[in-house]
Tab-separated table of C-alpha atoms and ligand atoms in Angstrom:
chain	number	residue	atom	x	y	z
A	164	MET	CA	-5.251	14.449	-26.625
A	165	SER	CA	-5.344	13.304	-23.075
A	166	VAL	CA	-8.245	11.334	-21.764
A	167	LEU	CA	-8.078	13.510	-18.584
A	168	ARG	CA	-8.909	16.980	-18.063
A	169	LYS	CA	-6.145	19.450	-18.737
A	170	ASP	CA	-6.206	20.650	-15.108
A	171	PHE	CA	-6.190	17.078	-13.654
A	172	LEU	CA	-5.028	17.331	-10.255
A	173	TRP	CA	-1.754	14.854	-10.048
A	174	GLY	CA	-0.321	14.534	-6.932
A	175	GLY	CA	-0.099	12.357	-3.608
A	176	ALA	CA	-1.602	12.173	-0.146
A	177	THR	CA	-0.442	11.871	3.426
A	178	ALA	CA	-1.941	12.482	6.893
A	179	ALA	CA	-0.578	14.728	9.566
A	180	ASN	CA	-0.254	12.047	12.310
A	181	GLN	CA	1.403	9.540	10.051
A	182	LEU	CA	4.310	11.836	8.766
A	183	GLU	CA	4.739	14.996	10.861
A	184	GLY	CA	6.349	13.500	14.079
A	185	ALA	CA	7.084	16.500	16.512
A	186	TRP	CA	4.106	15.443	18.384
A	187	ASP	CA	4.735	17.508	21.430
A	188	VAL	CA	6.603	20.579	19.877
A	189	ASP	CA	5.253	24.169	19.899
A	190	GLY	CA	2.378	23.566	22.227
A	191	LYS	CA	0.686	20.559	20.131
A	192	GLY	CA	-1.245	18.373	22.383
A	193	PRO	CA	-1.667	14.585	22.126
A	194	SER	CA	-4.218	13.178	19.685
A	195	VAL	CA	-5.423	9.680	19.553
A	196	SER	CA	-2.765	8.320	17.177
A	197	ASP	CA	-0.121	9.618	19.550
A	198	MET	CA	-1.571	7.008	22.138
A	199	CYS	CA	-1.142	4.163	19.766
A	200	THR	CA	1.864	2.034	19.621
A	201	ASN	CA	3.539	0.346	16.722
A	202	GLY	CA	2.117	-3.003	15.596
A	203	SER	CA	2.747	-5.524	12.515
A	204	ALA	CA	0.957	-7.578	10.048
A	205	LYS	CA	0.816	-10.101	12.365
A	206	ALA	CA	0.491	-8.295	16.216
A	207	PRO	CA	-2.051	-5.456	16.370
A	208	LYS	CA	-0.887	-1.883	17.611
A	209	TRP	CA	-2.174	-0.748	20.977
A	210	VAL	CA	-3.797	2.213	22.163
A	211	THR	CA	-2.736	3.170	25.507
A	212	ARG	CA	-4.373	5.628	28.193
A	213	THR	CA	-0.786	7.144	29.101
A	214	ILE	CA	2.436	7.055	27.332
A	215	ARG	CA	4.138	4.093	28.439
A	216	PRO	CA	8.085	4.273	28.517
A	217	ASP	CA	8.413	0.603	27.236
A	218	ARG	CA	6.437	1.200	24.123
A	219	LEU	CA	7.095	2.618	20.890
A	220	TYR	CA	4.646	5.202	19.541
A	221	PRO	CA	5.545	5.671	15.650
A	222	SER	CA	3.654	9.054	15.348
A	223	HIS	CA	6.071	10.722	17.948
A	224	GLU	CA	8.568	11.141	15.565
A	225	ALA	CA	7.100	9.656	12.083
A	226	ILE	CA	9.091	10.584	9.376
A	227	ASP	CA	9.584	14.080	10.680
A	228	PHE	CA	7.975	16.167	8.094
A	229	TYR	CA	7.694	18.869	10.674
A	230	HIS	CA	11.271	19.475	10.019
A	231	HIS	CA	11.646	18.306	6.533
A	232	TYR	CA	8.623	19.690	4.842
A	233	GLU	CA	10.740	21.867	2.278
A	234	GLU	CA	12.699	19.022	1.383
A	235	ASP	CA	9.863	17.007	0.556
A	236	ILE	CA	7.583	19.207	-0.754
A	237	ALA	CA	10.403	19.925	-3.328
A	238	LEU	CA	10.677	16.088	-4.244
A	239	PHE	CA	6.988	16.239	-4.737
A	240	ALA	CA	7.542	19.470	-7.096
A	241	GLU	CA	10.208	17.567	-9.078
A	242	MET	CA	7.821	14.536	-9.717
A	243	GLY	CA	5.507	17.427	-11.020
A	244	PHE	CA	2.580	17.360	-8.441
A	245	LYS	CA	-0.079	19.592	-8.954
A	246	CYS	CA	-1.845	18.716	-5.949
A	247	PHE	CA	-0.708	17.939	-2.193
A	248	ARG	CA	-3.272	16.051	-0.147
A	249	MET	CA	-2.343	16.702	3.742
A	250	SER	CA	-4.071	17.081	6.924
A	251	ILE	CA	-3.664	19.658	9.836
A	252	ASN	CA	-3.209	18.185	12.988
A	253	TRP	CA	-6.216	19.230	14.974
A	254	THR	CA	-4.074	19.125	18.261
A	255	ARG	CA	-1.358	21.594	16.819
A	256	ILE	CA	-4.061	24.226	16.590
A	257	PHE	CA	-6.363	23.529	19.731
A	258	PRO	CA	-3.956	21.253	22.005
A	259	THR	CA	-6.989	19.417	23.732
A	260	GLY	CA	-9.573	20.312	21.312
A	261	MET	CA	-11.462	22.779	23.900
A	262	GLU	CA	-9.354	25.892	24.275
A	263	LEU	CA	-11.130	29.114	23.015
A	264	GLU	CA	-8.161	30.507	21.019
A	265	PRO	CA	-6.094	28.651	18.496
A	266	ASN	CA	-1.984	27.984	18.974
A	267	GLU	CA	-0.378	30.539	17.063
A	268	LYS	CA	2.817	28.115	16.763
A	269	GLY	CA	0.607	25.710	15.178
A	270	LEU	CA	-0.789	28.134	12.530
A	271	GLU	CA	2.459	29.497	11.627
A	272	PHE	CA	3.630	25.727	10.875
A	273	TYR	CA	0.876	25.311	8.306
A	274	ASP	CA	1.629	28.859	6.987
A	275	LYS	CA	5.175	27.844	5.857
A	276	VAL	CA	3.817	24.605	4.506
A	277	PHE	CA	1.080	26.019	2.328
A	278	ASP	CA	3.782	28.876	1.349
A	279	CYS	CA	6.349	26.350	0.333
A	280	CYS	CA	3.409	24.480	-1.705
A	281	LYS	CA	2.630	27.852	-3.405
A	282	ALA	CA	6.438	28.369	-4.182
A	283	HIS	CA	6.082	25.136	-6.145
A	284	LYS	CA	2.820	25.615	-7.704
A	285	ILE	CA	1.243	22.826	-5.705
A	286	GLU	CA	-2.437	23.178	-4.755
A	287	PRO	CA	-3.092	21.889	-1.362
A	288	LEU	CA	-6.128	19.575	-0.426
A	289	VAL	CA	-6.338	19.749	3.055
A	290	THR	CA	-8.291	17.225	5.404
A	291	ILE	CA	-9.557	18.742	8.401
A	292	SER	CA	-9.625	15.818	10.525
A	293	HIS	CA	-7.537	12.720	9.530
A	294	TYR	CA	-7.477	10.039	12.373
A	295	GLU	CA	-6.227	12.411	14.911
A	296	LEU	CA	-8.871	13.527	17.382
A	297	PRO	CA	-7.480	15.294	20.287
A	298	TYR	CA	-7.213	12.702	23.197
A	299	ALA	CA	-8.452	14.913	25.853
A	300	LEU	CA	-12.141	14.997	24.053
A	301	VAL	CA	-12.017	11.197	24.390
A	302	GLU	CA	-11.449	11.438	28.308
A	303	LYS	CA	-13.849	14.223	28.693
A	304	TYR	CA	-16.842	13.230	26.279
A	305	ASN	CA	-15.904	9.691	25.019
A	306	GLY	CA	-14.903	11.519	21.785
A	307	TRP	CA	-17.578	12.333	19.427
A	308	GLU	CA	-20.287	10.507	21.530
A	309	GLY	CA	-20.466	14.122	23.158
A	310	ARG	CA	-22.287	16.386	21.023
A	311	GLU	CA	-20.390	19.169	22.651
A	312	VAL	CA	-17.467	18.204	20.259
A	313	ILE	CA	-19.207	19.468	17.497
A	314	ASP	CA	-18.700	23.193	18.787
A	315	CYS	CA	-14.880	22.265	19.234
A	316	PHE	CA	-14.636	20.898	15.428
A	317	VAL	CA	-16.537	24.182	14.264
A	318	ARG	CA	-14.300	26.302	16.325
A	319	TYR	CA	-11.224	24.582	14.713
A	320	CYS	CA	-12.848	24.833	11.310
A	321	LYS	CA	-13.555	28.611	11.699
A	322	ALA	CA	-9.774	29.260	12.868
A	323	ILE	CA	-8.219	27.379	10.122
A	324	PHE	CA	-10.653	28.601	7.235
A	325	GLU	CA	-9.858	32.274	8.459
A	326	ARG	CA	-6.211	31.833	8.656
A	327	TYR	CA	-5.523	30.170	5.337
A	328	GLN	CA	-8.656	31.562	3.284
A	329	ASP	CA	-6.007	32.584	0.694
A	330	LYS	CA	-3.939	29.699	0.664
A	331	VAL	CA	-6.454	26.682	0.493
A	332	LYS	CA	-9.228	26.276	-1.456
A	333	LEU	CA	-9.974	22.440	-1.492
A	334	TRP	CA	-11.000	21.095	1.894
A	335	LEU	CA	-12.166	17.505	2.984
A	336	THR	CA	-13.880	17.640	6.377
A	337	PHE	CA	-13.231	13.696	7.770
A	338	ASN	CA	-10.994	11.273	6.450
A	339	GLU	CA	-12.694	7.941	5.691
A	340	ILE	CA	-15.844	9.040	7.620
A	341	ASN	CA	-17.539	5.676	7.097
A	342	SER	CA	-14.630	3.620	8.989
A	343	SER	CA	-16.821	4.988	11.925
A	344	THR	CA	-19.352	2.068	10.610
A	345	MET	CA	-16.599	-0.616	11.565
A	346	PRO	CA	-15.287	-1.449	15.172
A	347	MET	CA	-12.040	-0.274	14.374
A	348	GLY	CA	-13.639	3.236	13.703
A	349	ALA	CA	-13.958	3.711	17.311
A	350	ILE	CA	-10.278	4.523	17.404
A	351	LEU	CA	-9.359	6.186	14.065
A	352	ASN	CA	-12.682	8.433	13.912
A	353	THR	CA	-15.366	8.201	16.771
A	354	GLY	CA	-13.108	8.368	19.472
A	355	THR	CA	-15.427	6.299	21.503
A	356	ILE	CA	-12.696	4.572	23.485
A	357	ARG	CA	-12.749	6.258	26.854
A	358	GLY	CA	-11.006	4.192	29.603
A	359	PHE	CA	-9.955	1.542	26.806
A	360	GLU	CA	-6.317	0.287	26.708
A	361	GLY	CA	-5.443	-2.715	24.605
A	362	PRO	CA	-4.890	-4.174	21.308
A	363	THR	CA	-6.867	-1.983	18.704
A	364	THR	CA	-8.313	-5.404	17.519
A	365	ALA	CA	-9.998	-5.700	20.884
A	366	VAL	CA	-11.931	-2.309	21.287
A	367	PRO	CA	-15.433	-3.340	22.451
A	368	ASP	CA	-17.962	-2.810	19.330
A	369	ASN	CA	-20.604	-0.422	20.537
A	370	LYS	CA	-22.650	0.460	17.630
A	371	GLN	CA	-24.995	2.849	19.882
A	372	GLN	CA	-21.808	4.857	20.573
A	373	ARG	CA	-20.392	4.881	17.218
A	374	TYR	CA	-23.665	5.540	15.340
A	375	GLN	CA	-24.178	8.360	17.852
A	376	ALA	CA	-20.822	9.977	17.434
A	377	LEU	CA	-21.170	9.672	13.544
A	378	HIS	CA	-24.391	11.596	13.853
A	379	HIS	CA	-22.484	14.247	15.553
A	380	MET	CA	-19.554	14.063	12.868
A	381	PHE	CA	-22.330	14.334	10.289
A	382	LEU	CA	-23.584	17.611	11.781
A	383	ALA	CA	-20.095	18.872	12.384
A	384	SER	CA	-19.206	18.292	8.870
A	385	ALA	CA	-22.316	20.000	7.464
A	386	LEU	CA	-21.906	23.005	9.700
A	387	ALA	CA	-18.605	23.603	8.534
A	388	VAL	CA	-19.462	23.348	4.983
A	389	LYS	CA	-22.488	25.613	5.556
A	390	TYR	CA	-20.134	28.241	7.387
A	391	ALA	CA	-17.574	28.021	4.383
A	392	HIS	CA	-20.318	28.342	1.737
A	393	GLU	CA	-21.540	31.379	3.396
A	394	HIS	CA	-18.242	33.217	4.340
A	395	TYR	CA	-15.828	31.681	1.714
A	396	PRO	CA	-17.396	31.190	-1.651
A	397	GLN	CA	-13.840	30.388	-3.381
A	398	PHE	CA	-13.776	27.150	-1.311
A	399	LYS	CA	-14.856	23.817	-2.346
A	400	ILE	CA	-15.327	21.069	0.304
A	401	GLY	CA	-15.591	17.372	-0.044
A	402	ASP	CA	-16.452	14.393	1.886
A	403	MET	CA	-13.912	11.433	1.968
A	404	ASN	CA	-15.148	7.584	2.193
A	405	LEU	CA	-13.083	4.609	2.465
A	406	PHE	CA	-14.574	2.670	-0.663
A	407	ALA	CA	-14.329	-1.135	0.048
A	408	THR	CA	-15.906	-2.469	-3.294
A	409	SER	CA	-17.644	-5.687	-2.393
A	410	TYR	CA	-19.284	-8.313	-4.660
A	411	PRO	CA	-21.811	-11.336	-3.833
A	412	LEU	CA	-19.214	-14.218	-3.399
A	413	THR	CA	-21.952	-16.185	-5.644
A	414	PRO	CA	-24.939	-15.614	-7.769
A	415	ASN	CA	-27.088	-17.091	-5.049
A	416	PRO	CA	-29.738	-14.745	-4.251
A	417	ASP	CA	-28.761	-14.794	-0.440
A	418	ASP	CA	-25.291	-13.551	-1.292
A	419	VAL	CA	-26.485	-10.805	-3.473
A	420	LEU	CA	-28.991	-9.756	-0.981
A	421	ALA	CA	-26.159	-9.765	1.955
A	422	ASN	CA	-23.817	-7.728	-0.321
A	423	GLN	CA	-26.313	-5.240	-0.908
A	424	ARG	CA	-26.998	-4.893	2.595
A	425	HIS	CA	-23.347	-4.812	3.563
A	426	PHE	CA	-22.792	-2.348	0.571
A	427	ASN	CA	-25.275	0.133	1.677
A	428	MET	CA	-24.059	0.478	5.337
A	429	MET	CA	-20.225	0.261	4.272
A	430	ASN	CA	-19.756	2.288	0.906
A	431	TRP	CA	-23.271	4.576	0.720
A	432	PHE	CA	-24.558	5.428	4.081
A	433	CYS	CA	-21.968	8.200	5.038
A	434	SER	CA	-21.931	9.750	1.613
A	435	ASP	CA	-25.561	9.485	1.072
A	436	VAL	CA	-25.915	11.672	4.277
A	437	GLN	CA	-23.238	14.035	3.347
A	438	VAL	CA	-23.787	14.333	-0.607
A	439	ARG	CA	-27.633	14.294	-0.425
A	440	GLY	CA	-28.141	15.868	2.952
A	441	ALA	CA	-30.303	13.254	4.600
A	442	TYR	CA	-30.278	9.728	6.026
A	443	PRO	CA	-30.713	7.317	3.657
A	444	PHE	CA	-34.077	5.105	3.374
A	445	TYR	CA	-32.282	1.935	4.538
A	446	ALA	CA	-30.933	3.456	7.719
A	447	GLN	CA	-34.038	3.015	9.884
A	448	ARG	CA	-34.270	-0.885	9.492
A	449	PHE	CA	-30.544	-1.219	10.138
A	450	PHE	CA	-30.734	1.127	13.399
A	451	ASP	CA	-33.678	-1.060	14.479
A	452	GLU	CA	-32.090	-4.397	13.874
A	453	ASN	CA	-28.759	-3.311	15.784
A	454	GLY	CA	-30.778	-1.612	18.749
A	455	ILE	CA	-29.446	1.883	17.931
A	456	VAL	CA	-31.553	4.851	19.037
A	457	LEU	CA	-30.065	8.194	17.821
A	458	LYS	CA	-30.635	11.032	20.187
A	459	THR	CA	-31.146	14.013	17.933
A	460	GLU	CA	-32.136	17.704	18.342
A	461	PRO	CA	-34.823	19.727	16.312
A	462	GLY	CA	-32.833	21.311	13.663
A	463	ASP	CA	-30.598	18.489	12.936
A	464	ASP	CA	-32.334	17.580	9.701
A	465	GLU	CA	-31.920	21.184	8.346
A	466	ILE	CA	-28.271	21.240	9.259
A	467	LEU	CA	-27.680	17.896	7.288
A	468	LYS	CA	-29.577	19.449	4.139
A	469	GLU	CA	-27.882	22.956	4.309
A	470	GLY	CA	-24.207	21.373	4.757
A	471	ARG	CA	-24.053	19.133	1.310
A	472	VAL	CA	-20.591	18.826	-0.007
A	473	ASP	CA	-19.337	20.245	-3.243
A	474	PHE	CA	-17.322	16.884	-4.300
A	475	TYR	CA	-16.985	13.490	-3.524
A	476	THR	CA	-13.777	11.942	-2.715
A	477	CYS	CA	-12.837	8.200	-1.831
A	478	SER	CA	-9.903	6.062	-0.915
A	479	TYR	CA	-9.700	2.919	-2.962
A	480	TYR	CA	-7.161	0.175	-2.338
A	481	LEU	CA	-8.979	-3.250	-2.627
A	482	SER	CA	-12.443	-5.329	-3.025
A	483	ASN	CA	-13.416	-8.285	-1.465
A	484	CYS	CA	-16.638	-10.658	-1.394
A	485	ILE	CA	-19.759	-11.000	0.648
A	486	SER	CA	-21.356	-14.323	1.616
A	487	ALA	CA	-24.529	-14.988	3.504
A	488	GLU	CA	-22.829	-18.097	4.996
A	489	GLN	CA	-20.768	-17.794	7.950
A	490	GLY	CA	-17.010	-18.895	7.771
A	491	ALA	CA	-16.459	-18.221	3.891
A	492	LYS	CA	-12.735	-18.114	3.703
A	493	SER	CA	-11.584	-14.661	4.727
A	494	THR	CA	-8.966	-12.080	3.413
A	495	GLY	CA	-7.605	-10.586	6.626
A	496	ASP	CA	-6.724	-7.147	6.869
A	497	ASN	CA	-7.553	-4.999	9.869
A	498	ILE	CA	-9.781	-2.694	8.882
A	499	ILE	CA	-12.113	-4.576	6.314
A	500	SER	CA	-12.313	-8.200	6.182
A	501	GLY	CA	-14.673	-10.139	3.494
A	502	ALA	CA	-14.425	-13.531	1.554
A	503	THR	CA	-11.831	-14.155	-0.716
A	504	ASN	CA	-12.366	-13.400	-4.451
A	505	PRO	CA	-10.805	-16.355	-6.263
A	506	TYR	CA	-9.959	-13.962	-9.287
A	507	LEU	CA	-7.719	-11.566	-7.655
A	508	LYS	CA	-4.397	-11.522	-5.841
A	509	SER	CA	-3.737	-10.222	-2.718
A	510	SER	CA	-1.091	-7.829	-1.193
A	511	ASP	CA	1.140	-8.892	1.483
A	512	TRP	CA	-1.217	-7.779	3.908
A	513	GLY	CA	-4.407	-9.775	2.496
A	514	TRP	CA	-5.458	-6.586	0.641
A	515	GLN	CA	-7.009	-7.891	-2.727
A	516	ILE	CA	-5.919	-5.828	-5.806
A	517	ASP	CA	-8.725	-5.197	-8.077
A	518	PRO	CA	-8.042	-2.178	-10.649
A	519	LYS	CA	-11.279	-3.134	-12.744
A	520	GLY	CA	-13.127	-2.582	-9.225
A	521	LEU	CA	-12.072	1.065	-9.395
A	522	ARG	CA	-13.616	1.584	-12.806
A	523	TRP	CA	-16.953	-0.350	-11.664
A	524	SER	CA	-16.947	1.859	-8.272
A	525	LEU	CA	-16.190	5.125	-9.906
A	526	ASN	CA	-19.051	4.384	-12.435
A	527	GLU	CA	-21.487	3.587	-9.628
A	528	ILE	CA	-20.640	6.692	-7.355
A	529	TYR	CA	-20.938	9.029	-10.317
A	530	ALA	CA	-24.225	7.273	-11.426
A	531	ARG	CA	-25.598	7.904	-7.666
A	532	TYR	CA	-24.349	11.470	-7.082
A	533	GLY	CA	-23.519	12.975	-10.269
A	534	ILE	CA	-21.094	15.320	-8.927
A	535	PRO	CA	-17.322	16.010	-9.436
A	536	MET	CA	-15.275	13.169	-7.974
A	537	MET	CA	-11.488	12.660	-7.054
A	538	VAL	CA	-9.526	9.649	-5.848
A	539	VAL	CA	-7.454	10.874	-2.865
A	540	GLU	CA	-5.862	7.470	-1.893
A	541	ASN	CA	-4.774	4.517	-3.547
A	542	GLY	CA	-1.733	2.660	-3.766
A	543	LEU	CA	0.236	-0.626	-2.768
A	544	GLY	CA	1.771	-1.113	0.756
A	545	ALA	CA	4.851	-3.292	0.099
A	546	TYR	CA	7.992	-4.600	1.808
A	547	ASP	CA	10.546	-2.778	-0.248
A	548	GLN	CA	14.109	-3.817	-0.350
A	549	LYS	CA	17.086	-1.662	-2.168
A	550	GLY	CA	18.701	-3.276	-5.023
A	551	ALA	CA	22.642	-3.739	-5.358
A	552	ASP	CA	22.793	0.021	-6.679
A	553	GLY	CA	20.988	1.059	-3.505
A	554	MET	CA	17.793	1.997	-5.140
A	555	VAL	CA	14.248	0.663	-4.385
A	556	HIS	CA	13.039	-1.002	-7.637
A	557	ASP	CA	9.574	-1.087	-6.857
A	558	SER	CA	8.157	-2.436	-10.215
A	559	TYR	CA	5.327	-4.145	-8.308
A	560	ARG	CA	4.302	-0.583	-7.145
A	561	ILE	CA	4.368	0.830	-10.571
A	562	ASP	CA	2.227	-2.172	-11.862
A	563	TYR	CA	-0.188	-1.689	-9.096
A	564	LEU	CA	-0.679	2.133	-10.125
A	565	ARG	CA	-0.243	1.839	-13.821
A	566	GLN	CA	-3.439	-0.714	-13.929
A	567	HIS	CA	-5.505	1.477	-11.564
A	568	ILE	CA	-4.706	4.541	-13.639
A	569	GLU	CA	-5.774	2.745	-16.684
A	570	GLN	CA	-8.850	1.898	-15.262
A	571	MET	CA	-9.524	5.327	-14.063
A	572	LYS	CA	-9.141	6.575	-17.383
A	573	GLU	CA	-11.477	4.126	-18.398
A	574	ALA	CA	-14.011	5.294	-16.068
A	575	VAL	CA	-13.596	8.992	-17.585
A	576	LYS	CA	-14.074	7.660	-21.176
A	577	ASP	CA	-17.356	6.021	-19.622
A	578	GLY	CA	-18.343	9.636	-18.821
A	579	VAL	CA	-17.336	10.010	-15.223
A	580	ASP	CA	-16.253	13.561	-14.086
A	581	LEU	CA	-13.093	12.928	-12.346
A	582	MET	CA	-10.827	15.774	-10.768
A	583	GLY	CA	-7.811	14.140	-9.792
A	584	TYR	CA	-5.765	11.511	-8.351
A	585	THR	CA	-3.606	11.636	-5.131
A	586	PRO	CA	-2.048	8.108	-4.395
A	587	TRP	CA	-1.557	7.546	-0.874
A	588	GLY	CA	1.775	7.820	0.689
A	589	CYS	CA	3.538	9.476	-1.765
A	590	ILE	CA	6.455	9.602	0.599
A	591	ASP	CA	7.007	6.370	3.101
A	592	LEU	CA	4.991	7.179	6.246
A	593	VAL	CA	3.687	5.158	9.368
A	594	SER	CA	0.627	2.908	8.562
A	595	ALA	CA	-2.743	3.725	9.784
A	596	SER	CA	-3.739	0.155	10.494
A	597	THR	CA	-0.752	-1.632	11.809
A	598	GLY	CA	1.673	1.595	12.818
A	599	GLU	CA	4.464	0.009	10.923
A	600	MET	CA	7.006	1.768	8.888
A	601	ALA	CA	7.664	-1.558	6.974
A	602	LYS	CA	4.219	-1.055	5.054
A	603	ARG	CA	5.480	1.317	2.499
A	604	TYR	CA	3.671	3.168	-0.196
A	605	GLY	CA	5.990	5.749	-1.391
A	606	PHE	CA	7.644	7.037	-4.575
A	607	ILE	CA	10.214	8.383	-1.950
A	608	TYR	CA	11.986	5.935	0.480
A	609	VAL	CA	12.538	7.153	4.058
A	610	ASN	CA	15.254	5.488	6.079
A	611	LYS	CA	13.091	4.867	9.145
A	612	PHE	CA	12.457	1.619	10.459
A	613	ASP	CA	10.060	-0.256	12.622
A	614	ASP	CA	12.397	-0.183	15.815
A	615	GLY	CA	12.616	3.570	15.645
A	616	THR	CA	16.008	3.775	14.131
A	617	GLY	CA	16.905	5.340	10.959
A	618	ASP	CA	18.498	8.732	9.643
A	619	LEU	CA	15.314	9.984	8.203
A	620	SER	CA	17.036	10.617	5.090
A	621	ARG	CA	14.863	10.384	1.762
A	622	GLU	CA	15.534	8.739	-1.446
A	623	ARG	CA	13.997	8.483	-4.885
A	624	LYS	CA	12.527	4.941	-5.720
A	625	GLU	CA	12.010	3.800	-9.368
A	626	SER	CA	8.417	4.737	-9.253
A	627	PHE	CA	9.402	8.211	-8.708
A	628	PHE	CA	10.743	8.479	-11.975
A	629	TRP	CA	7.978	6.584	-13.587
A	630	TYR	CA	5.175	8.730	-11.689
A	631	LYS	CA	7.064	12.101	-13.018
A	632	LYS	CA	6.417	10.658	-16.609
A	633	VAL	CA	2.831	9.894	-15.981
A	634	ILE	CA	2.169	13.233	-14.757
A	635	GLU	CA	4.050	15.054	-17.345
A	636	SER	CA	2.133	13.353	-19.895
A	637	ASN	CA	-1.154	13.671	-18.076
A	638	GLY	CA	-1.463	10.034	-17.893
A	639	GLU	CA	-0.940	9.161	-21.449
A	640	ILE	CA	2.528	7.537	-20.817
A	641	LEU	CA	1.913	4.644	-18.090
B	84	LIG	C1	-6.517	4.574	4.807
B	84	LIG	C2	-6.146	5.994	5.490
B	84	LIG	C3	-4.639	6.286	5.559
B	84	LIG	C4	-3.824	5.219	5.133
B	84	LIG	C5	-4.420	4.193	4.121
B	84	LIG	C6	-3.429	2.784	4.109
B	84	LIG	O1	-7.403	3.734	5.249
B	84	LIG	O2	-6.862	7.010	5.185
B	84	LIG	O3	-4.519	7.102	6.729
B	84	LIG	O4	-3.056	4.945	5.833
B	84	LIG	O5	-5.573	3.780	4.495
B	84	LIG	O6	-3.539	2.232	5.099
B	84	LIG	P1	-2.388	1.417	6.045
B	84	LIG	O7	-1.775	2.562	6.595
B	84	LIG	O8	-3.278	0.918	7.106
B	84	LIG	O9	-1.776	0.656	4.978
């Protein structure tokens, strides 16, 4: 008997801007990610205000899922996927975000993708907005800082809900909404970068704008959930958080308190709003101490209360430590950094690998919310090399995933209600933080390289065959 439920949603996760390519095809407009150049582990990617002919923009072709989706979904089916987490490119449906009518060609593309999933008995789990805000909304409203963007988003949701009501049941409103609490979130999520051009690491840290924008995202998410509940009772809609577990660096109470403060804002703040339907008690002090004054309107509190999500989801890659002292040795990745944990090893990008942290986190989350949960991203970004036989033997990736699945099963034994698991980048795609192809996560290798070359052919890695067995045995054979 398997530890996991019979209908456990095994699968993989992707995002439109990181795999589709065809960035200006069939009426699609530019999103923020289309204005981002490539970077690397050492040099940050840039965001530019116009497309510069001397720079490479990895989302423009990505791995060209737009023209390879049938082949790719067939490969997912070969591994036995029950679920495919993907996102809809907002700018395929509303090229500037401001049109009143959706772009039919864009809608048709996702019809084909969902039909293909159905033919392979794969359930789509659709992120409505995954790091791909229409760039026109940045120029016009400074992204989500403008309250007007709520209407644009709700119009987008209504269009896709209506069109795909018989094809999609599982939805997530915003990918890693809590990245908005970090400076990098201005590019990834809030789009509060009007007029900015430069390396993504140099984006000004304007908390007032980001938290105002986040307030609007909370409202937009809640309105979408409320509308879906009223019109499409068959839908289940979740939130999605970047869960970056952190521990106090030492048992010094100062570190413990510093970690608690950090943890609240990093990991709980957004889900407290989206799952519980109100700002948490600790928010006001944070706002006061950071000079943040939210502009709200009468009725906002009711909207948040009425638009609570049905299930909780998160990504989980790493953990780090928090110290009250300045200058504790830091693990250096682009999105989250913290002090180094001497008990853990790091990936080539400095992400500290912590499978037991996943068990701990799932227990904490379930204790707090008590609603069904899903791990919708997890995985190891690595430099893959082909062996003498031409295949990528990614035993390091298998080890990483095996250890995390083991801990996920422990969490289920602990009593956590876990719906499924969709590891990130089930097929190699463009990295969100660095814009690289070299940071690969996939079970499927894609012949596409950082300089833009490659014939885009797909090849099974060793982990492909391993994951197939995992799914076949419902997680019993690891
Ligand atoms: C999450 C994002 C994904 C993704 C993943 C891996 O933050 O939701 O879009 O890319 O992390 O990160 P990266 O691509 O930077 O390695």
